[in-house]
């Protein structure tokens, strides 16, 4: 008898308050990395009606104009009119920045991890992106929602928005989409009937292949009936509150640390990127249908205190042998991960929306499968 279950993941657009904060924090990091690739950045942002607050610990040899970065980021997202309750020209910007603690620097300067913690990476062969299907479809929906807004295909849309996708699985294999939810921020003049008709035609049907939809698929578009108040006017945003959206949509485990606003000496970021890279190459090599890896660190210590591999019973060789391959072929020190993945570059603002994983952009080095062939060859030798 088949084991059937439903699994749901969500995504949000770049105009969601929390994602505004992630983008501002990563825009600050990028601005510093353009001038000082050795800079240390831990930048947090909060936005609310008419106000953006940037705080954190930054140690750098360069100067960046944070208020200008904040306003330019908000403008690029699309908050360009005071009627939205938040706009780049009139919002207040408050900054409170200090240097990184010298106690932390003691360990980082010698190549150790910037903090303790555990990071997870995950990959599955159920999609071409080696990502779970629910989060893959949810991200595609919000990206399309942003596209039809920016290209003025649907002129009444505003920057905020959310999606949610529920997939039905049979014995761990996706079979159909059970439910789709899209909530689109809009102006006051448009009628709900038009929103629902347009979103179904120009967003949902453009994104989700017909093979996943059937007569029993439930579609909810602006289910409350109205989404006129959005963005920071409707909800306070904070950096790092969308960590499940940033990763695997709730599939697998999460260590709890966010990515945005952190330079890669913080293993929350570099360790998670490397864990994804390793897991993806293991699955691409055909050693497992799905793979999760955990890496854990102690602050100031270069090598991880533990490494765990879990293939959920889908491994073609034992998990302990895969772990042996990982330890022999991947440098898991912060210095090694940063250098191998080329992380000291201003590439991070683009990661702040629509997920850090499953992307094809060239700067996403952790998405490459360049070690899959080598892993497969060495696995045969085992």
Short mmCIF file of C-alpha atoms in Angstrom, two decimals:
data_model
loop_
_atom_site.label_atom_id
_atom_site.label_comp_id
_atom_site.label_asym_id
_atom_site.label_seq_id
_atom_site.Cartn_x
_atom_site.Cartn_y
_atom_site.Cartn_z
CA UNK A 1 0.00 0.00 0.00
CA UNK A 2 1.38 3.40 -1.00
CA UNK A 3 2.26 5.91 1.68
CA UNK A 4 0.55 9.17 0.70
CA UNK A 5 1.12 12.53 2.31
CA UNK A 6 0.92 16.26 1.60
CA UNK A 7 3.82 18.68 1.99
CA UNK A 8 3.62 22.48 1.78
CA UNK A 9 6.22 25.21 1.20
CA UNK A 10 5.90 28.97 0.84
CA UNK A 11 7.74 31.88 -0.77
CA UNK A 12 7.48 35.68 -0.65
CA UNK A 13 8.31 38.45 -3.12
CA UNK A 14 11.12 40.99 -2.72
CA UNK A 15 8.56 43.53 -1.50
CA UNK A 16 7.70 41.50 1.60
CA UNK A 17 8.90 43.42 4.71
CA UNK A 18 11.28 40.67 5.88
CA UNK A 19 12.76 40.35 2.40
CA UNK A 20 13.27 44.12 2.17
CA UNK A 21 15.43 43.73 5.27
CA UNK A 22 17.37 40.77 3.88
CA UNK A 23 18.12 42.71 0.70
CA UNK A 24 19.25 45.83 2.56
CA UNK A 25 21.54 43.79 4.82
CA UNK A 26 23.10 41.98 1.86
CA UNK A 27 23.35 45.23 -0.14
CA UNK A 28 25.46 46.67 2.70
CA UNK A 29 27.65 43.55 2.63
CA UNK A 30 28.07 43.83 -1.16
CA UNK A 31 28.98 47.52 -0.96
CA UNK A 32 31.74 46.75 1.55
CA UNK A 33 32.99 43.72 -0.39
CA UNK A 34 33.32 45.85 -3.54
CA UNK A 35 35.97 47.90 -1.72
CA UNK A 36 37.21 45.61 1.06
CA UNK A 37 36.88 41.82 0.50
CA UNK A 38 38.43 41.24 3.93
CA UNK A 39 35.74 43.24 5.72
CA UNK A 40 33.74 41.68 8.55
CA UNK A 41 30.02 42.29 8.33
CA UNK A 42 27.09 41.32 10.53
CA UNK A 43 24.31 43.66 9.45
CA UNK A 44 20.70 43.60 10.66
CA UNK A 45 17.79 45.65 9.34
CA UNK A 46 14.29 46.43 10.56
CA UNK A 47 11.59 48.24 8.56
CA UNK A 48 8.21 49.58 9.59
CA UNK A 49 5.89 52.32 8.37
CA UNK A 50 8.11 55.14 7.09
CA UNK A 51 11.29 53.90 8.81
CA UNK A 52 14.32 51.67 8.18
CA UNK A 53 16.80 50.87 10.95
CA UNK A 54 20.21 49.34 10.19
CA UNK A 55 22.37 48.04 13.04
CA UNK A 56 25.19 45.59 13.51
CA UNK A 57 28.90 44.96 13.77
CA UNK A 58 31.09 45.99 10.83
CA UNK A 59 34.88 46.07 10.71
CA UNK A 60 36.27 47.47 7.45
CA UNK A 61 38.92 49.75 6.00
CA UNK A 62 36.46 51.43 3.64
CA UNK A 63 33.49 53.79 3.92
CA UNK A 64 30.04 53.09 2.51
CA UNK A 65 27.03 55.41 2.65
CA UNK A 66 24.50 53.15 4.35
CA UNK A 67 21.50 55.54 4.08
CA UNK A 68 22.07 55.76 0.32
CA UNK A 69 22.31 51.97 0.04
CA UNK A 70 19.05 51.63 1.97
CA UNK A 71 17.18 54.07 -0.26
CA UNK A 72 18.54 52.62 -3.50
CA UNK A 73 17.53 49.12 -2.41
CA UNK A 74 14.02 50.19 -1.49
CA UNK A 75 13.69 52.02 -4.83
CA UNK A 76 14.83 48.97 -6.82
CA UNK A 77 12.27 46.80 -5.04
CA UNK A 78 9.50 49.14 -6.17
CA UNK A 79 8.51 51.25 -3.18
CA UNK A 80 8.54 54.52 -5.12
CA UNK A 81 5.28 56.17 -4.09
CA UNK A 82 4.22 57.50 -0.65
CA UNK A 83 0.76 56.01 -1.26
CA UNK A 84 2.31 52.59 -0.57
CA UNK A 85 2.89 53.64 3.06
CA UNK A 86 6.62 53.23 2.55
CA UNK A 87 8.87 54.75 -0.11
CA UNK A 88 12.57 55.30 -0.72
CA UNK A 89 12.47 59.11 -0.76
CA UNK A 90 10.54 59.87 2.42
CA UNK A 91 11.31 56.97 4.78
CA UNK A 92 13.56 57.73 7.72
CA UNK A 93 16.87 55.85 7.94
CA UNK A 94 18.58 55.24 11.29
CA UNK A 95 21.98 53.53 11.57
CA UNK A 96 23.73 52.09 14.61
CA UNK A 97 26.99 50.39 13.64
CA UNK A 98 29.94 49.28 15.76
CA UNK A 99 33.03 47.17 15.13
CA UNK A 100 33.13 43.40 15.48
CA UNK A 101 33.95 42.22 18.98
CA UNK A 102 37.74 41.73 19.41
CA UNK A 103 36.93 38.51 21.29
CA UNK A 104 35.35 37.05 18.14
CA UNK A 105 38.14 38.43 15.95
CA UNK A 106 40.70 36.45 17.98
CA UNK A 107 39.33 33.21 16.58
CA UNK A 108 38.41 34.41 13.08
CA UNK A 109 41.79 36.04 12.42
CA UNK A 110 43.47 32.65 12.80
CA UNK A 111 41.08 30.95 10.38
CA UNK A 112 38.56 29.67 12.89
CA UNK A 113 34.78 29.71 12.62
CA UNK A 114 33.08 33.02 13.42
CA UNK A 115 30.61 31.32 15.74
CA UNK A 116 29.48 27.96 17.02
CA UNK A 117 26.51 26.25 15.41
CA UNK A 118 25.25 23.56 13.09
CA UNK A 119 24.49 23.96 9.39
CA UNK A 120 22.52 21.68 7.08
CA UNK A 121 22.62 21.07 3.34
CA UNK A 122 20.07 19.10 1.37
CA UNK A 123 19.49 17.85 -2.17
CA UNK A 124 16.96 15.61 -3.89
CA UNK A 125 16.59 14.33 -7.43
CA UNK A 126 12.85 15.06 -7.59
CA UNK A 127 13.44 18.24 -9.67
CA UNK A 128 16.03 19.40 -12.20
CA UNK A 129 17.19 21.93 -9.60
CA UNK A 130 17.89 19.12 -7.09
CA UNK A 131 15.37 20.83 -4.82
CA UNK A 132 12.05 19.74 -3.29
CA UNK A 133 9.15 20.42 -5.68
CA UNK A 134 6.98 22.51 -3.27
CA UNK A 135 9.61 25.21 -2.63
CA UNK A 136 10.69 25.18 -6.29
CA UNK A 137 7.15 25.94 -7.48
CA UNK A 138 6.52 28.45 -4.68
CA UNK A 139 9.63 30.46 -5.67
CA UNK A 140 8.65 30.37 -9.35
CA UNK A 141 5.23 31.77 -8.48
CA UNK A 142 6.60 34.73 -6.52
CA UNK A 143 9.22 35.47 -9.19
CA UNK A 144 6.45 35.52 -11.81
CA UNK A 145 4.34 37.73 -9.55
CA UNK A 146 7.24 40.20 -9.41
CA UNK A 147 7.80 39.94 -13.18
CA UNK A 148 4.23 40.79 -14.18
CA UNK A 149 4.36 43.74 -11.77
CA UNK A 150 7.69 45.12 -12.95
CA UNK A 151 6.88 44.65 -16.63
CA UNK A 152 3.50 46.32 -16.01
CA UNK A 153 1.60 43.35 -17.38
CA UNK A 154 -0.60 43.71 -14.29
CA UNK A 155 -0.31 47.43 -13.55
CA UNK A 156 -2.37 47.32 -10.37
CA UNK A 157 0.12 45.13 -8.48
CA UNK A 158 2.33 46.47 -5.70
CA UNK A 159 5.60 45.00 -4.38
CA UNK A 160 4.42 42.74 -1.55
CA UNK A 161 3.21 39.20 -2.21
CA UNK A 162 3.28 35.57 -1.11
CA UNK A 163 2.78 32.09 -2.50
CA UNK A 164 2.26 28.63 -1.08
CA UNK A 165 2.23 25.23 -2.78
CA UNK A 166 1.03 21.90 -1.41
CA UNK A 167 2.25 18.75 -3.19
CA UNK A 168 0.88 15.23 -2.82
CA UNK A 169 3.56 12.55 -2.50
CA UNK A 170 3.29 8.81 -2.99
CA UNK A 171 6.10 6.87 -1.32
CA UNK A 172 8.26 10.00 -1.34
CA UNK A 173 7.65 10.80 -5.04
CA UNK A 174 5.68 13.94 -6.03
CA UNK A 175 2.50 13.08 -7.95
CA UNK A 176 0.31 16.18 -8.12
CA UNK A 177 -0.29 19.66 -6.72
CA UNK A 178 -3.01 19.62 -4.10
CA UNK A 179 -3.27 23.36 -3.46
CA UNK A 180 -1.87 26.71 -4.61
CA UNK A 181 -2.13 29.96 -2.65
CA UNK A 182 -1.15 33.35 -4.08
CA UNK A 183 -1.62 36.63 -2.21
CA UNK A 184 -0.91 39.71 -4.33
CA UNK A 185 -0.52 43.26 -2.99
CA UNK A 186 -2.69 45.58 -5.12
CA UNK A 187 -4.10 49.08 -5.45
CA UNK A 188 -7.57 50.06 -4.25
CA UNK A 189 -9.26 50.41 -7.63
CA UNK A 190 -8.94 46.88 -8.99
CA UNK A 191 -11.73 44.38 -8.40
CA UNK A 192 -11.11 41.04 -6.73
CA UNK A 193 -12.64 39.16 -9.66
CA UNK A 194 -10.05 40.68 -12.01
CA UNK A 195 -7.16 39.91 -9.64
CA UNK A 196 -8.19 36.28 -9.37
CA UNK A 197 -8.69 35.92 -13.12
CA UNK A 198 -5.36 37.59 -13.97
CA UNK A 199 -3.26 35.79 -11.36
CA UNK A 200 -4.64 32.40 -12.34
CA UNK A 201 -3.96 33.02 -16.05
CA UNK A 202 -0.73 35.04 -16.02
CA UNK A 203 1.01 33.66 -12.92
CA UNK A 204 -0.20 30.20 -11.85
CA UNK A 205 -0.81 28.67 -15.27
CA UNK A 206 2.39 30.21 -16.63
CA UNK A 207 4.47 28.66 -13.84
CA UNK A 208 3.01 25.31 -12.82
CA UNK A 209 3.16 22.65 -15.56
CA UNK A 210 -0.21 21.10 -16.49
CA UNK A 211 0.97 17.66 -15.44
CA UNK A 212 0.89 18.72 -11.78
CA UNK A 213 -2.62 20.26 -11.88
CA UNK A 214 -5.94 18.41 -12.02
CA UNK A 215 -9.63 19.04 -11.38
CA UNK A 216 -9.13 18.53 -7.64
CA UNK A 217 -6.32 21.08 -7.27
CA UNK A 218 -7.47 23.88 -4.99
CA UNK A 219 -6.49 27.43 -5.97
CA UNK A 220 -6.73 30.32 -3.50
CA UNK A 221 -5.98 33.85 -4.75
CA UNK A 222 -6.13 36.68 -2.21
CA UNK A 223 -8.28 34.47 0.01
CA UNK A 224 -9.15 37.27 2.49
CA UNK A 225 -10.63 39.24 -0.41
CA UNK A 226 -8.33 42.26 -0.08
CA UNK A 227 -4.58 43.00 0.14
CA UNK A 228 -4.39 46.79 -0.19
CA UNK A 229 -2.19 47.49 2.84
CA UNK A 230 1.13 45.73 2.40
CA UNK A 231 4.86 46.09 2.80
CA UNK A 232 6.25 47.71 5.95
CA UNK A 233 2.99 49.61 6.43
CA UNK A 234 1.17 46.33 6.96
CA UNK A 235 3.86 44.36 8.79
CA UNK A 236 7.18 45.13 10.45
CA UNK A 237 10.10 43.38 8.75
CA UNK A 238 13.34 42.05 10.24
CA UNK A 239 16.43 40.44 8.69
CA UNK A 240 16.57 36.66 8.94
CA UNK A 241 12.92 35.79 9.54
CA UNK A 242 12.47 33.77 6.36
CA UNK A 243 15.13 31.09 6.86
CA UNK A 244 12.90 28.22 5.68
CA UNK A 245 11.99 30.10 2.50
CA UNK A 246 15.73 30.78 2.03
CA UNK A 247 16.59 27.07 2.17
CA UNK A 248 14.45 23.99 1.40
CA UNK A 249 10.92 25.01 2.29
CA UNK A 250 10.78 22.94 5.45
CA UNK A 251 12.20 19.73 3.97
CA UNK A 252 15.09 18.35 5.99
CA UNK A 253 16.57 20.15 8.99
CA UNK A 254 17.71 23.71 9.70
CA UNK A 255 20.39 24.90 12.11
CA UNK A 256 18.49 28.12 12.88
CA UNK A 257 20.98 30.70 11.59
CA UNK A 258 20.05 33.10 8.80
CA UNK A 259 22.33 34.07 5.91
CA UNK A 260 21.64 37.69 4.92
CA UNK A 261 23.90 40.44 6.19
CA UNK A 262 26.65 37.99 7.20
CA UNK A 263 30.06 37.79 5.55
CA UNK A 264 31.25 34.23 4.85
CA UNK A 265 33.54 34.00 7.89
CA UNK A 266 30.19 33.35 9.58
CA UNK A 267 29.71 29.62 9.07
CA UNK A 268 25.95 30.11 9.15
CA UNK A 269 26.46 31.25 5.58
CA UNK A 270 29.61 29.57 4.23
CA UNK A 271 28.92 26.28 6.02
CA UNK A 272 25.35 26.12 4.73
CA UNK A 273 26.49 26.90 1.19
CA UNK A 274 29.18 24.21 1.32
CA UNK A 275 26.75 21.69 2.82
CA UNK A 276 24.34 22.30 -0.06
CA UNK A 277 27.20 21.97 -2.56
CA UNK A 278 28.26 18.63 -1.10
CA UNK A 279 24.72 17.24 -0.85
CA UNK A 280 23.94 18.28 -4.43
CA UNK A 281 27.08 16.65 -5.79
CA UNK A 282 26.35 13.43 -3.90
CA UNK A 283 22.87 13.22 -5.45
CA UNK A 284 24.14 14.30 -8.87
CA UNK A 285 26.73 11.52 -8.65
CA UNK A 286 23.93 9.00 -8.26
CA UNK A 287 24.98 7.92 -4.76
CA UNK A 288 21.53 8.71 -3.32
CA UNK A 289 18.09 9.99 -4.35
CA UNK A 290 18.18 12.47 -1.50
CA UNK A 291 20.90 13.55 0.90
CA UNK A 292 21.19 15.71 3.98
CA UNK A 293 24.48 16.74 5.54
CA UNK A 294 25.04 18.40 8.90
CA UNK A 295 28.27 20.24 9.73
CA UNK A 296 28.89 21.69 13.20
CA UNK A 297 31.54 24.15 14.41
CA UNK A 298 33.00 25.61 17.58
CA UNK A 299 33.82 29.32 17.59
CA UNK A 300 37.46 30.00 16.76
CA UNK A 301 38.08 26.38 15.64
CA UNK A 302 38.78 25.74 11.97
CA UNK A 303 37.73 22.12 11.52
CA UNK A 304 34.14 21.02 12.16
CA UNK A 305 33.42 19.20 15.41
CA UNK A 306 31.05 16.83 13.59
CA UNK A 307 29.89 15.81 10.12
CA UNK A 308 26.74 13.73 9.53
CA UNK A 309 25.35 12.21 6.32
CA UNK A 310 21.75 11.01 6.00
CA UNK A 311 20.46 9.62 2.70
CA UNK A 312 17.10 8.56 4.18
CA UNK A 313 17.65 4.98 3.08
CA UNK A 314 18.14 5.94 -0.58
CA UNK A 315 21.94 5.61 -0.60
CA UNK A 316 23.59 3.29 -3.12
CA UNK A 317 26.46 2.85 -0.64
CA UNK A 318 26.39 3.17 3.14
CA UNK A 319 26.15 6.65 4.67
CA UNK A 320 29.40 6.17 6.60
CA UNK A 321 31.23 5.50 3.32
CA UNK A 322 29.75 8.68 1.80
CA UNK A 323 30.93 10.56 4.88
CA UNK A 324 34.43 9.17 4.32
CA UNK A 325 34.35 10.48 0.74
CA UNK A 326 33.24 13.89 1.98
CA UNK A 327 35.98 14.20 4.58
CA UNK A 328 38.64 13.12 2.09
CA UNK A 329 37.58 15.38 -0.78
CA UNK A 330 36.12 18.60 0.68
CA UNK A 331 37.87 21.25 2.78
CA UNK A 332 35.37 22.12 5.49
CA UNK A 333 37.43 24.81 7.23
CA UNK A 334 36.04 28.36 6.89
CA UNK A 335 39.11 29.39 4.89
CA UNK A 336 38.78 26.38 2.59
CA UNK A 337 35.04 26.87 1.99
CA UNK A 338 35.42 30.60 1.33
CA UNK A 339 38.23 30.09 -1.18
CA UNK A 340 36.74 27.11 -2.99
CA UNK A 341 33.30 28.69 -3.43
CA UNK A 342 34.77 32.17 -4.14
CA UNK A 343 32.71 33.81 -1.43
CA UNK A 344 34.70 37.02 -0.94
CA UNK A 345 32.79 38.79 -3.71
CA UNK A 346 29.85 41.23 -3.82
CA UNK A 347 27.34 38.58 -4.88
CA UNK A 348 24.93 38.49 -1.98
CA UNK A 349 22.06 40.90 -2.64
CA UNK A 350 20.82 38.62 -5.44
CA UNK A 351 20.66 35.71 -3.00
CA UNK A 352 18.34 37.55 -0.62
CA UNK A 353 15.12 36.74 -2.53
CA UNK A 354 13.65 33.56 -4.04
CA UNK A 355 15.96 31.18 -2.20
CA UNK A 356 19.70 30.70 -1.87
CA UNK A 357 19.54 27.24 -3.45
CA UNK A 358 18.25 25.73 -6.68
CA UNK A 359 19.33 28.78 -8.69
CA UNK A 360 21.17 28.82 -12.03
CA UNK A 361 22.86 32.23 -11.79
CA UNK A 362 26.59 32.04 -12.46
CA UNK A 363 27.63 33.52 -9.10
CA UNK A 364 25.93 30.72 -7.18
CA UNK A 365 29.07 28.57 -7.06
CA UNK A 366 27.56 26.23 -4.45
CA UNK A 367 25.05 25.09 -7.09
CA UNK A 368 27.71 23.56 -9.36
CA UNK A 369 27.92 19.78 -9.74
CA UNK A 370 31.55 19.77 -10.87
CA UNK A 371 32.58 17.12 -8.31
CA UNK A 372 29.83 14.63 -9.08
CA UNK A 373 31.88 12.61 -11.57
CA UNK A 374 34.84 12.39 -9.21
CA UNK A 375 32.61 11.31 -6.32
CA UNK A 376 30.94 8.64 -8.43
CA UNK A 377 34.32 7.29 -9.52
CA UNK A 378 35.72 7.13 -5.99
CA UNK A 379 32.50 5.58 -4.68
CA UNK A 380 33.01 2.65 -7.06
CA UNK A 381 36.47 2.12 -5.60
CA UNK A 382 34.89 1.77 -2.14
#
